[in-house]
Amino acid sequence: ELQKVAEFPGGLKKFYAIIKADIDDYDMDYEGFSKINVSFSIEKDGSLSSIKVNNNTMSASMKKSIVRVLKSIKTKWSPAIINDQPVRSVYDLPIVFNEKD
């Protein structure tokens, strides 16, 4: 049982802001996509791994851009905690895009 879930310093709002600020608009074709789901693992040290974009209809360039941005974030998460020890956890995250942002 988790004592503490993994958290991004400053919260998810800050995490979303970093993602949206770093996405290259020329790589993104927003038509037909208002929300995508990504999944990733948060390692014991707070780094991200196993990043996947869970949308089969999205272009390869869009997926690549999202994965690139997630890999480029240097701020580490606070890992999940079980029995007072950091543990690897999986995070599923919806990302909402609005081309007017």
XYZ file of N, CA and C in Angstrom, residues 33-87:
165
model
N -7.255 16.124 -32.235
C -6.689 15.710 -30.949
C -6.880 16.818 -29.922
N -7.752 16.584 -28.993
C -7.894 17.544 -27.908
C -7.260 16.984 -26.635
N -7.140 15.650 -26.585
C -6.550 15.017 -25.403
C -5.830 13.743 -25.834
N -4.660 13.553 -25.276
C -3.933 12.301 -25.484
C -3.548 11.759 -24.119
N -3.262 10.492 -24.074
C -2.824 9.873 -22.829
C -1.391 9.395 -22.982
N -0.591 9.712 -21.990
C 0.772 9.211 -21.950
C 0.934 8.396 -20.679
N 1.826 7.453 -20.725
C 2.164 6.698 -19.520
C 3.674 6.667 -19.397
N 4.135 6.622 -18.172
C 5.571 6.562 -17.922
C 5.796 6.001 -16.527
N 7.001 5.553 -16.316
C 7.389 5.074 -14.992
C 8.181 6.173 -14.300
N 7.948 6.302 -13.017
C 8.740 7.198 -12.185
C 9.628 6.299 -11.344
N 10.915 6.400 -11.601
C 11.887 5.535 -10.929
C 12.100 5.954 -9.478
N 12.791 5.123 -8.738
C 13.072 5.400 -7.331
C 13.798 6.726 -7.133
N 14.616 7.119 -8.150
C 15.356 8.383 -8.047
C 14.563 9.577 -8.572
N 13.310 9.351 -9.012
C 12.466 10.432 -9.494
C 12.561 10.707 -10.987
N 13.406 9.976 -11.685
C 13.530 10.163 -13.135
C 12.412 9.408 -13.858
N 12.161 9.805 -15.121
C 11.131 9.162 -15.933
C 11.743 8.113 -16.837
N 11.000 7.042 -17.067
C 11.423 6.007 -18.004
C 10.175 5.397 -18.635
N 10.367 4.555 -19.620
C 9.268 3.829 -20.276
C 8.135 4.748 -20.715
N 8.485 5.850 -21.349
C 7.494 6.838 -21.789
C 6.784 6.318 -23.034
N 5.445 6.325 -22.991
C 4.644 5.853 -24.121
C 3.479 6.801 -24.357
N 3.218 7.080 -25.629
C 2.037 7.839 -26.014
C 0.983 6.823 -26.416
N -0.148 6.847 -25.744
C -1.184 5.845 -25.949
C -2.270 6.369 -26.884
N -1.915 6.501 -28.149
C -2.866 6.942 -29.158
C -2.413 6.392 -30.501
N -3.132 5.418 -31.029
C -2.729 4.758 -32.268
C -2.987 5.576 -33.522
N -3.837 6.587 -33.437
C -4.141 7.380 -34.622
C -3.284 8.631 -34.742
N -2.449 8.889 -33.769
C -1.595 10.066 -33.777
C -0.379 9.831 -34.670
N 0.057 10.874 -35.343
C 1.217 10.758 -36.228
C 2.481 10.455 -35.432
N 3.424 9.838 -36.105
C 4.706 9.492 -35.475
C 5.437 10.750 -35.017
N 5.347 11.841 -35.790
C 6.056 13.065 -35.402
C 5.464 13.675 -34.140
N 4.144 13.577 -33.973
C 3.523 14.085 -32.749
C 3.961 13.257 -31.540
N 3.934 11.933 -31.699
C 4.372 11.058 -30.602
C 5.823 11.335 -30.244
N 6.652 11.458 -31.264
C 8.081 11.698 -31.046
C 8.311 13.023 -30.318
N 7.558 14.042 -30.693
C 7.703 15.343 -30.053
C 7.320 15.282 -28.579
N 6.236 14.597 -28.268
C 5.797 14.488 -26.878
C 6.808 13.701 -26.046
N 7.295 12.592 -26.578
C 8.295 11.792 -25.859
C 9.571 12.607 -25.664
N 9.988 13.352 -26.685
C 11.193 14.191 -26.590
C 11.056 15.200 -25.458
N 9.898 15.848 -25.385
C 9.675 16.850 -24.342
C 9.710 16.208 -22.959
N 9.036 15.085 -22.800
C 9.039 14.422 -21.495
C 10.444 13.992 -21.087
N 11.227 13.494 -22.044
C 12.602 13.086 -21.729
C 13.491 14.278 -21.387
N 13.159 15.445 -21.919
C 14.003 16.625 -21.713
C 13.779 17.309 -20.364
N 12.706 16.956 -19.676
C 12.425 17.593 -18.386
C 13.429 17.084 -17.356
N 14.218 17.993 -16.849
C 15.294 17.616 -15.920
C 14.843 17.571 -14.462
N 13.744 18.239 -14.154
C 13.244 18.223 -12.783
C 12.748 16.824 -12.451
N 13.234 16.289 -11.365
C 12.831 14.940 -10.964
C 11.585 14.991 -10.094
N 10.797 13.932 -10.224
C 9.620 13.760 -9.398
C 10.033 13.295 -8.006
N 9.158 13.500 -7.034
C 9.306 12.835 -5.741
C 8.690 11.457 -5.940
N 9.459 10.399 -5.726
C 8.933 9.059 -6.020
C 7.846 8.625 -5.042
N 7.115 7.604 -5.453
C 6.134 6.991 -4.556
C 6.878 6.337 -3.393
N 6.192 6.202 -2.277
C 6.805 5.640 -1.066
C 5.957 4.479 -0.550
N 6.614 3.359 -0.282
C 6.009 2.216 0.395
C 6.977 1.794 1.506
N 6.449 1.601 2.694
C 7.273 1.200 3.855
C 8.477 2.114 4.032
N 8.232 3.400 3.878
C 9.256 4.440 4.047
C 10.402 4.336 3.041
N 10.191 3.623 1.937
C 11.217 3.457 0.901
C 10.670 3.938 -0.443
N 11.504 4.626 -1.231
C 11.058 5.012 -2.569
C 10.883 3.776 -3.448
N 9.841 3.777 -4.277
C 9.563 2.667 -5.178
C 9.252 3.202 -6.572
